[in-house]
Amino acid sequence: MPQPMRTATPVSESFQMQTLNRLFDRLIQLTTWSCAAYVAIILVIGGEWSRLFAPALIGFGGPVCNVLRKRFSDRMGFSVYIWSIWIAIAVQSGYRGGILNPILHGCVILVLMGGWLLGMRQALFLLLASISWIAVLAFVAGTGDWIPIAVATGGAYWLPMTTVWVVGYLVLRQVFDVHQNSMAEIKALNLHLEQKVDELAMQQSANRTNEQRVVQLLNASPLPITVADFSSGVYVDVNPAWERFFQYSKPQVMGKTSIDLGFWQDLRQRQGWIDAFSTEGRVSGYEVTFLMRDGTPRVFLLSSERFFYGDQDCVLTMSVDVTERKQMESDLKILNTDLELRVSERTQALDQTNRELLVTMDTLKRTQDELINSEKLASLGSLVAGVAHELNTPLGNALVSASTITHDIEQMEQRLGEGNLKKSAFENFMLRMKEGTQLTLRSLERSVSLIASFKQVAVDQDSERRRTFDLALTLTEVLDTLRPGIKRSGLQLEVAFCNGVSMDSFPGPLGQVVINLVTNAVNHGFDGLDAGTIRITTVLQSVGTVRVSIEDNGVGIPNEHLGQIFDPFFTTKLGRGGSGLGLSISHRITSKVLGGQVTVQSVQGRGARFDLVLPLKAPSVVY
């Protein structure tokens, strides 16, 4: 709010005094120089010395008057100077010429000067004094009691007469000029004052508009607001929101302070608010506790500003109730403390659980290793069964052939002993011997080959040692051990290997993965089917890796199972011979031992495809 306006007077006393000082300075200069010129003329023309008393006294009175003005006051200087001139006129006329002295004409001018400079009362005194003195001079001239020096005649008479009236004219001219200038200045000042009054009126109108806006803002504000006198703290105004919140009507609080209404629960908070306001000139977010009308304490944040409400110096205070927020903060602190205790307890429990979990994980790892070994043994058992079945045929053929050869030899010996051996019988015997020995040799070679492949696969499976090997040869040896089981299932095995692919890796774990994937295809891929094909291919990639693909045209894998097939113990044949570890072990061996990755693609009803992407050189660190 703006500062209150103050009414200005049209013409101040200081302005009047400045005008009089300016006029008086001019009169002193005029009279002083006129008297000096008169004295100089008298001295030049050789006039009488008695004619110089009044001019000299008047000329000397000017500097004396200025001294008095500086040491005492302008009015005293004015009075002394006017009356000194009157005394000089009285003395000069009494000493020379009496009532006929032309200097008495100066009394008229002196009365005008006195009225202008000192006011009508002084002008009246000068007029009465002048009339009285002229009357005295006339009386003594008539009675002959006092005979002054004769007045000058001719040119000597007209010189002082002319001087008096010229000086009088100049004095009146100066008075008129100063009066005209003063009037012009007063007119300009009045015009300026009128402009100022108009500006002040506009400012007052703007102030009233601002006050109306302030009142509207107070009434519209949803926050409680008070306006109190700055010096006394007495409430000047409150808004409706304050009335509703504090349950006091406006007439009930007008003329009272917050202490009178008993708001302060702790007066030290009030003193702190006063100190903060005195230091900064404003307060923002000062926390206090007020007692409501029913005695309930509530916490507020006070924000105060000093401003003029109309023409009254006031303090506007806005109150924000934060009781619920403070309660929530308190509850939050308690909750945090409780949470810290709970976290501490849970941390201790978690540490205990972690220790137990480490023990469990250690046990699980041992169990997993045992399961892997069991799975390997199961694979080896399956291989043994397959190889044993495959060996039955060549060994049986060899046994039958050997038995036939033995029987033919016995018959040949009998005929030879009887002496009835014919050439044709002998030739037939030799042919049968030749066929029998060839069949026996082929059967034994086949058995030796199967046993050699089984031995290499078994050694690799058991040792997991790292070595450099030919990929195609290793896969062929692994598949040779699987062919008997595949044949019994009525399935076809097709291979397409890249020749010359050498790997520095682990052939045993690689064979284990291939066995698991092929066995998974036989057991699950053709469930309910009597025939099908399993195709195994290798492709050398350009980034130092090789891709081994095991693909079947069986029933495929449902979409909902694709994300779970590598999970431990996940199987669709639980309780029917499936452990759910084959694919999980394959995934672990591929990623942790061989340093590669295994992916699966499948469309239900169209088979499945497993891709092994393996580096030609396995990682140095095996997890």
XYZ file of C-alpha atoms in Angstrom:
623
model
C 0.000 0.000 0.000
C 1.362 3.533 -0.747
C 2.197 6.104 1.906
C -0.685 8.421 3.006
C -0.942 11.769 1.201
C -0.473 15.145 2.908
C -2.206 18.434 1.897
C 0.059 21.231 0.556
C -0.511 25.029 1.123
C -0.694 27.355 -1.933
C 2.203 29.669 -0.841
C 4.530 28.841 2.042
C 5.996 31.321 4.507
C 9.509 30.478 3.374
C 8.609 31.544 -0.151
C 7.308 34.886 1.141
C 10.478 35.420 3.148
C 12.624 34.645 0.133
C 10.703 37.231 -1.876
C 11.127 39.881 0.838
C 14.844 39.113 1.175
C 15.283 39.516 -2.536
C 13.377 42.840 -2.505
C 15.193 44.120 0.558
C 18.602 43.311 -0.925
C 17.693 45.336 -4.011
C 16.410 48.268 -1.895
C 19.580 48.341 0.192
C 21.697 48.360 -2.965
C 19.542 51.069 -4.544
C 19.438 53.364 -1.516
C 23.104 52.849 -0.704
C 24.280 53.649 -4.212
C 21.820 56.567 -4.501
C 23.063 58.086 -1.214
C 26.679 57.536 -2.312
C 25.951 59.295 -5.622
C 24.208 62.186 -3.809
C 27.151 62.624 -1.451
C 29.562 62.583 -4.382
C 27.540 65.251 -6.231
C 27.404 67.492 -3.129
C 31.113 67.157 -2.656
C 31.743 67.958 -6.291
C 29.528 71.056 -6.408
C 30.819 72.227 -3.008
C 27.617 72.031 -1.041
C 27.290 72.369 2.687
C 28.389 69.525 4.944
C 25.144 69.617 6.854
C 23.357 68.272 3.787
C 25.384 65.022 3.944
C 24.170 63.743 7.367
C 21.014 61.933 6.204
C 22.507 60.402 3.031
C 25.544 59.180 4.970
C 23.389 57.702 7.753
C 21.125 55.970 5.208
C 24.119 54.622 3.243
C 25.759 53.323 6.448
C 22.511 51.726 7.634
C 22.501 49.151 4.822
C 25.644 47.180 5.935
C 24.532 47.437 9.592
C 21.162 45.975 8.631
C 22.819 43.020 6.866
C 24.897 42.291 9.975
C 21.756 42.252 12.128
C 19.979 39.985 9.665
C 22.795 37.447 9.809
C 23.161 37.503 13.596
C 19.502 37.826 14.623
C 16.673 37.758 12.091
C 15.582 39.276 8.792
C 12.652 41.090 10.426
C 14.910 42.810 12.948
C 17.227 43.897 10.152
C 14.290 45.219 8.143
C 12.892 47.174 11.121
C 16.230 48.729 12.109
C 16.931 49.788 8.543
C 13.478 51.380 7.972
C 13.513 53.218 11.265
C 17.114 54.294 10.779
C 16.075 55.945 7.497
C 13.131 57.590 9.242
C 15.436 58.865 12.001
C 17.864 60.184 9.366
C 14.978 62.025 7.645
C 13.740 63.427 10.978
C 17.189 64.580 12.090
C 18.063 66.066 8.711
C 14.731 67.952 8.466
C 14.949 69.121 12.083
C 18.503 70.370 11.653
C 18.058 71.995 8.235
C 15.035 73.449 6.518
C 12.426 72.186 8.957
C 9.096 71.470 7.405
C 10.378 72.881 4.093
C 13.125 70.270 3.743
C 12.389 68.125 0.627
C 13.707 65.060 2.421
C 10.387 64.879 4.308
C 8.863 63.670 1.026
C 10.782 60.454 1.664
C 8.382 59.673 4.537
C 5.722 58.767 2.007
C 8.079 56.337 0.291
C 9.223 55.022 3.690
C 5.649 54.308 4.768
C 5.119 52.292 1.550
C 8.382 50.400 2.055
C 7.557 49.668 5.688
C 4.082 48.433 4.760
C 5.501 46.163 2.125
C 8.409 44.824 4.157
C 7.076 44.871 7.735
C 3.331 44.817 7.401
C 0.440 47.262 7.892
C 1.092 47.758 11.606
C 4.630 49.063 10.989
C 3.337 51.178 8.098
C 0.768 52.717 10.461
C 3.471 53.421 13.045
C 5.670 55.055 10.391
C 2.706 57.117 9.141
C 1.796 58.318 12.663
C 5.437 59.073 13.429
C 5.829 61.013 10.178
C 2.605 63.031 10.701
C 3.578 63.759 14.295
C 7.059 64.897 13.336
C 5.731 67.116 10.510
C 3.180 68.584 12.966
C 5.986 69.303 15.474
C 8.080 70.988 12.790
C 5.104 73.094 11.723
C 4.341 74.056 15.330
C 7.889 75.125 16.183
C 8.137 77.028 12.883
C 4.970 78.933 13.768
C 5.970 79.728 17.345
C 9.605 80.459 16.541
C 10.838 78.184 19.355
C 13.249 76.382 17.045
C 14.746 77.963 13.910
C 16.626 75.376 11.782
C 19.203 76.285 9.164
C 17.538 77.792 6.137
C 16.711 75.423 3.387
C 18.652 75.697 0.166
C 17.095 77.447 -2.761
C 17.259 77.170 -6.508
C 19.248 74.280 -7.931
C 20.449 73.313 -4.442
C 16.831 72.767 -3.420
C 15.761 70.854 -6.496
C 18.674 68.423 -6.299
C 17.564 66.767 -3.035
C 13.919 67.020 -4.140
C 14.721 65.266 -7.403
C 16.929 62.743 -5.637
C 14.189 61.867 -3.149
C 11.562 61.303 -5.805
C 13.902 59.527 -8.224
C 14.983 57.227 -5.443
C 11.333 56.854 -4.448
C 10.372 56.016 -7.999
C 13.185 53.523 -8.294
C 12.196 52.022 -4.955
C 8.591 51.727 -6.026
C 9.741 50.352 -9.358
C 11.784 47.715 -7.565
C 8.797 46.904 -5.384
C 6.559 46.639 -8.423
C 9.065 44.494 -10.349
C 9.545 42.184 -7.403
C 5.793 42.087 -6.932
C 5.299 41.186 -10.598
C 8.006 38.504 -10.428
C 6.560 37.190 -7.206
C 3.103 37.054 -8.717
C 4.488 35.208 -11.751
C 6.329 32.802 -9.487
C 3.234 32.381 -7.340
C 1.189 31.712 -10.449
C 3.692 29.131 -11.674
C 3.876 27.645 -8.187
C 0.094 27.489 -7.962
C -0.008 25.842 -11.403
C 2.596 23.352 -10.242
C 0.641 22.791 -7.052
C -2.523 22.241 -9.070
C -0.703 19.613 -11.096
C 0.552 18.036 -7.900
C -2.964 18.129 -6.475
C -4.262 16.446 -9.630
C -1.499 13.850 -9.383
C -2.260 13.333 -5.711
C -5.938 13.012 -6.526
C -5.116 10.402 -9.162
C -2.830 8.681 -6.661
C -5.575 8.765 -4.066
C -7.952 7.246 -6.617
C -5.377 4.571 -7.448
C -4.844 4.001 -3.734
C -8.551 3.586 -3.220
C -8.623 1.140 -6.146
C -5.674 -0.744 -4.675
C -7.350 -0.773 -1.298
C -10.478 -2.180 -2.882
C -8.379 -4.840 -4.612
C -6.625 -5.659 -1.340
C -10.001 -6.001 0.365
C -11.238 -8.217 -2.470
C -8.091 -10.360 -2.230
C -8.496 -10.643 1.523
C -12.098 -11.699 1.161
C -11.364 -14.143 -1.669
C -8.289 -15.750 -0.101
C -8.898 -19.309 1.181
C -6.147 -18.815 3.785
C -6.766 -17.014 7.111
C -5.400 -13.441 6.924
C -5.246 -10.699 9.565
C -4.333 -7.014 9.336
C -2.996 -5.545 12.600
C -1.644 -2.144 13.584
C 2.156 -2.175 13.437
C 2.809 -0.344 16.700
C 0.041 -1.694 18.932
C -0.767 -5.083 17.376
C -4.498 -4.332 17.473
C -6.504 -6.117 14.791
C -7.663 -3.772 12.024
C -9.243 -6.324 9.692
C -9.664 -10.082 9.229
C -10.893 -11.974 6.187
C -13.845 -14.418 6.101
C -11.513 -17.438 5.941
C -9.977 -16.361 9.262
C -13.429 -15.966 10.806
C -14.464 -19.434 9.689
C -11.259 -21.102 10.827
C -10.809 -19.410 14.218
C -14.549 -19.230 15.030
C -14.488 -15.495 15.804
C -16.562 -12.862 14.056
C -14.938 -9.682 12.822
C -16.608 -7.391 15.400
C -15.379 -9.682 18.189
C -11.688 -9.171 17.320
C -11.625 -5.538 16.200
C -9.597 -3.426 18.640
C -8.072 -6.485 20.325
C -4.678 -8.142 20.079
C -3.731 -11.788 19.726
C -2.740 -11.748 23.400
C -6.179 -10.431 24.376
C -7.771 -13.346 22.511
C -5.407 -15.870 24.142
C -4.018 -17.299 20.906
C -0.410 -17.769 22.045
C 0.315 -21.014 23.820
C 3.903 -19.843 24.410
C 4.591 -16.081 24.497
C 8.262 -16.786 23.737
C 7.174 -17.750 20.229
C 5.509 -14.348 19.886
C 8.690 -12.596 21.010
C 10.697 -14.677 18.534
C 8.277 -13.673 15.782
C 8.664 -9.987 16.761
C 12.474 -10.280 16.815
C 12.525 -11.936 13.387
C 10.195 -9.275 11.987
C 12.308 -6.461 13.480
C 15.505 -7.923 12.029
C 14.374 -8.683 8.478
C 11.320 -6.445 8.080
C 9.263 -9.465 7.126
C 8.657 -13.048 8.275
C 8.114 -16.151 6.127
C 7.148 -19.604 7.393
C 7.548 -18.910 11.143
C 6.219 -21.879 13.110
C 3.960 -21.180 16.116
C 1.357 -23.008 18.182
C -2.026 -21.272 18.608
C -4.794 -22.187 21.005
C -8.131 -22.320 19.250
C -11.303 -20.986 20.834
C -12.082 -24.401 22.336
C -8.535 -24.664 23.761
C -7.262 -27.100 21.130
C -3.631 -26.414 20.127
C -2.846 -26.230 16.420
C 0.417 -25.577 14.605
C 0.625 -22.730 12.065
C 3.212 -21.231 9.731
C 3.023 -17.416 9.837
C 4.107 -15.201 6.933
C 3.978 -11.455 7.642
C 4.604 -8.283 5.631
C 4.512 -4.627 6.668
C 2.359 -2.355 4.519
C 0.076 0.692 4.617
C -3.584 -0.200 4.885
C -5.148 3.066 3.812
C -3.134 5.625 5.816
C -2.400 3.227 8.681
C 0.921 1.443 9.175
C -0.046 -2.230 9.488
C 1.212 -5.814 9.359
C -0.498 -8.375 7.130
C -0.191 -11.941 8.440
C -1.152 -15.108 6.581
C -1.647 -18.304 8.633
C -1.200 -21.794 7.188
C -2.425 -24.688 9.335
C 0.201 -27.484 9.320
C -1.085 -29.462 12.302
C -1.910 -32.558 10.250
C 1.399 -32.308 8.408
C 3.327 -32.064 11.691
C 1.380 -35.041 13.008
C 2.202 -36.963 9.857
C 5.871 -36.015 10.230
C 5.795 -37.217 13.833
C 4.074 -40.441 12.811
C 6.589 -40.818 10.001
C 9.491 -40.440 12.432
C 7.965 -43.075 14.704
C 7.353 -45.277 11.682
C 10.938 -44.766 10.498
C 12.229 -45.701 13.932
C 10.013 -48.766 13.930
C 11.117 -49.582 10.397
C 14.756 -49.247 11.389
C 14.168 -51.709 14.215
C 12.327 -54.021 11.840
C 15.048 -53.664 9.214
C 17.650 -54.471 11.853
C 15.688 -57.526 12.919
C 15.034 -58.524 9.330
C 18.713 -57.977 8.512
C 19.734 -60.320 11.289
C 17.132 -62.833 10.120
C 18.302 -62.329 6.530
C 21.903 -62.931 7.554
C 20.826 -66.152 9.197
C 18.758 -67.052 6.133
C 21.701 -66.217 3.876
C 23.952 -68.481 5.871
C 21.368 -71.234 5.628
C 20.940 -70.462 1.935
C 24.675 -70.736 1.354
C 24.609 -74.133 3.022
C 21.584 -75.094 0.924
C 23.239 -73.830 -2.264
C 26.341 -75.785 -1.432
C 24.179 -78.848 -0.920
C 22.297 -78.135 -4.147
C 25.553 -77.755 -6.028
C 26.750 -81.106 -4.758
C 23.351 -82.559 -5.569
C 23.503 -81.011 -9.037
C 26.946 -82.448 -9.612
C 25.684 -85.816 -8.454
C 22.658 -85.500 -10.762
C 24.941 -84.622 -13.642
C 27.103 -87.616 -12.895
C 23.968 -89.724 -12.582
C 22.766 -88.377 -15.926
C 26.137 -89.202 -17.434
C 25.993 -92.705 -15.959
C 22.466 -93.051 -17.294
C 23.704 -91.978 -20.714
C 26.601 -94.407 -20.482
C 24.167 -97.131 -19.392
C 22.022 -96.361 -22.373
C 25.101 -96.475 -24.574
C 26.141 -99.788 -23.088
C 22.697 -101.247 -23.695
C 22.682 -99.959 -27.249
C 26.164 -101.187 -27.995
C 25.412 -104.562 -26.418
C 22.320 -104.877 -28.593
C 24.255 -103.795 -31.662
C 27.040 -106.305 -30.901
C 24.533 -109.172 -30.718
C 24.103 -109.288 -34.482
C 27.779 -109.413 -35.613
C 28.805 -111.653 -32.766
C 25.792 -113.928 -33.437
C 26.677 -114.050 -37.100
C 30.288 -114.864 -36.214
C 29.130 -117.597 -33.806
C 26.761 -119.158 -36.397
C 29.472 -118.986 -39.038
C 32.026 -120.582 -36.734
C 29.545 -123.292 -35.732
C 28.765 -124.020 -39.414
C 32.472 -124.148 -40.272
C 33.077 -126.570 -37.374
C 30.184 -128.801 -38.494
C 31.410 -128.794 -42.141
C 34.937 -129.670 -41.037
C 33.631 -132.605 -38.991
C 31.661 -133.910 -41.997
C 34.700 -133.479 -44.253
C 36.851 -135.461 -41.816
C 34.246 -138.264 -41.706
C 34.104 -138.548 -45.521
C 37.849 -138.380 -45.736
C 38.066 -141.254 -43.239
C 35.549 -143.363 -45.169
C 37.441 -142.719 -48.378
C 34.492 -141.561 -50.385
C 35.588 -137.877 -50.718
C 34.721 -136.470 -54.073
C 36.225 -133.555 -55.848
C 32.927 -131.723 -56.120
C 32.274 -132.169 -52.407
C 35.700 -130.834 -51.577
C 35.231 -127.783 -53.811
C 31.834 -127.142 -52.185
C 33.461 -127.473 -48.751
C 36.172 -124.942 -49.641
C 33.569 -122.454 -50.935
C 31.552 -122.757 -47.741
C 34.749 -122.291 -45.692
C 35.611 -119.179 -47.613
C 32.119 -117.645 -47.154
C 32.037 -118.607 -43.488
C 35.439 -117.105 -42.685
C 34.551 -113.880 -44.588
C 31.287 -113.560 -42.666
C 33.033 -114.194 -39.388
C 35.749 -111.617 -40.219
C 33.202 -108.936 -41.158
C 31.194 -109.565 -37.965
C 34.307 -109.350 -35.790
C 35.493 -106.135 -37.538
C 32.082 -104.590 -36.947
C 32.237 -105.525 -33.284
C 35.750 -104.135 -32.928
C 34.618 -100.813 -34.518
C 31.633 -100.506 -32.177
C 33.749 -101.277 -29.149
C 36.403 -98.677 -30.207
C 33.763 -95.916 -30.664
C 32.140 -96.790 -27.356
C 35.507 -96.766 -25.633
C 36.426 -93.270 -26.955
C 33.022 -91.814 -26.078
C 33.143 -93.425 -22.654
C 36.641 -92.038 -22.011
C 35.597 -88.498 -23.117
C 32.422 -88.648 -21.061
C 34.258 -89.755 -17.984
C 37.324 -87.490 -18.102
C 36.032 -84.117 -19.439
C 39.588 -83.360 -20.458
C 40.391 -80.660 -22.952
C 42.042 -81.577 -26.222
C 42.133 -80.713 -29.893
C 39.813 -82.886 -31.943
C 38.077 -83.146 -35.301
C 34.453 -82.157 -34.895
C 33.039 -84.451 -37.596
C 34.970 -87.490 -36.293
C 33.919 -86.884 -32.687
C 30.250 -86.446 -33.619
C 30.410 -89.613 -35.772
C 31.769 -91.611 -32.832
C 29.013 -90.252 -30.570
C 26.287 -90.986 -33.103
C 27.584 -94.503 -33.705
C 26.801 -95.286 -30.100
C 23.281 -93.898 -30.532
C 22.363 -95.587 -33.826
C 21.205 -98.876 -32.275
C 18.661 -97.111 -30.062
C 17.528 -94.910 -32.953
C 17.015 -97.944 -35.185
C 14.929 -99.700 -32.560
C 12.682 -96.629 -32.413
C 12.062 -96.857 -36.171
C 13.676 -93.454 -36.792
C 16.123 -92.321 -39.449
C 19.377 -90.517 -38.629
C 20.815 -88.112 -41.214
C 24.087 -86.234 -40.864
C 25.777 -83.458 -42.852
C 29.117 -82.453 -41.332
C 31.702 -79.906 -42.457
C 35.022 -81.686 -42.877
C 38.264 -80.308 -41.478
C 36.721 -78.364 -38.559
C 39.201 -78.603 -35.698
C 38.212 -77.538 -32.196
C 40.225 -76.853 -29.051
C 37.554 -77.730 -26.535
C 36.013 -80.480 -24.449
C 34.801 -83.407 -26.582
C 33.270 -85.266 -23.610
C 30.865 -82.436 -22.562
C 30.115 -81.777 -26.265
C 29.188 -85.449 -26.739
C 27.088 -85.317 -23.593
C 25.109 -82.375 -24.993
C 24.585 -84.065 -28.369
C 23.504 -87.325 -26.663
C 21.026 -85.410 -24.466
C 19.546 -83.491 -27.410
C 19.250 -86.575 -29.640
C 17.831 -88.645 -26.770
C 15.344 -85.803 -26.038
C 14.264 -85.860 -29.701
C 13.810 -89.669 -29.624
C 11.898 -89.691 -26.317
C 9.780 -86.548 -26.742
C 9.914 -85.378 -30.348
C 8.228 -88.485 -31.778
C 5.838 -89.266 -28.965
C 2.941 -91.127 -30.574
C 4.664 -91.379 -33.991
C 6.013 -94.556 -35.614
C 8.544 -92.940 -37.962
C 10.549 -89.806 -38.387
C 13.920 -88.287 -39.132
C 16.570 -86.713 -36.943
C 19.046 -84.551 -38.861
C 22.335 -83.339 -37.445
C 24.360 -80.702 -39.336
C 27.401 -78.511 -38.697
C 28.109 -75.111 -40.302
C 31.392 -73.227 -39.888
C 30.675 -69.546 -39.243
C 32.931 -66.611 -40.138
C 33.521 -65.319 -36.621
C 35.494 -68.305 -35.240
C 32.430 -70.266 -34.262
C 30.644 -73.341 -35.468
C 26.940 -74.090 -35.368
C 25.761 -77.629 -34.585
C 22.039 -78.155 -35.301
C 19.901 -81.091 -34.101
C 16.595 -81.012 -35.965
C 13.614 -83.361 -36.029
C 10.281 -83.464 -37.849
C 8.341 -84.675 -34.836
C 5.446 -83.235 -32.854
C 7.248 -80.026 -31.857
C 7.141 -78.100 -28.574
C 4.065 -76.114 -27.410
C 4.605 -72.335 -27.262
C 3.841 -72.214 -23.550
C 6.723 -74.641 -22.867
C 9.427 -72.931 -24.954
C 10.423 -70.601 -22.127
C 10.711 -73.450 -19.606
C 12.420 -76.346 -21.368
C 15.878 -75.377 -20.032
C 14.583 -75.073 -16.430
C 15.780 -77.787 -14.043
C 13.275 -80.596 -13.444
C 10.882 -79.360 -16.115
C 9.479 -82.336 -18.026
C 6.211 -83.332 -19.644
C 6.802 -86.986 -18.680
C 7.144 -86.676 -14.932
C 6.617 -90.117 -13.418
C 7.038 -91.775 -16.842
C 10.815 -91.901 -16.938
C 11.532 -88.182 -17.433
C 13.786 -86.415 -14.903
C 13.653 -82.909 -16.380
C 17.452 -82.516 -16.144
C 18.635 -83.408 -19.654
C 18.076 -80.032 -21.343
C 19.021 -78.111 -18.190
C 22.364 -79.932 -18.019
C 22.867 -79.376 -21.758
C 22.271 -75.640 -21.338
C 24.688 -75.464 -18.404
C 27.447 -77.418 -20.203
C 27.053 -75.341 -23.385
C 27.273 -71.958 -21.623
C 29.585 -72.689 -18.690
C 31.987 -75.320 -20.115
C 31.979 -74.962 -23.895
C 31.547 -71.141 -23.804
C 28.686 -71.127 -26.310
C 24.928 -70.831 -26.331
C 21.994 -73.063 -27.126
C 18.694 -71.888 -28.636
C 15.510 -73.643 -29.635
C 12.988 -73.056 -32.405
C 9.786 -75.004 -32.763
C 6.414 -74.947 -34.446
C 3.959 -77.361 -32.868
C 3.267 -80.241 -35.262
C 6.353 -79.460 -37.420
C 9.211 -80.538 -35.206
C 11.896 -78.718 -33.267
C 15.422 -77.456 -33.845
C 18.195 -76.946 -31.305
C 21.188 -74.820 -32.372
C 24.525 -74.980 -30.569
C 26.753 -71.987 -31.400
C 30.207 -72.904 -30.084
C 33.600 -71.171 -30.240
C 36.317 -73.169 -31.979
C 38.459 -72.468 -28.937
C 36.722 -72.920 -25.608
C 37.264 -70.405 -22.775
C 40.288 -70.924 -20.551
C 38.255 -70.658 -17.342
C 35.621 -73.328 -16.754
C 32.849 -72.465 -14.288
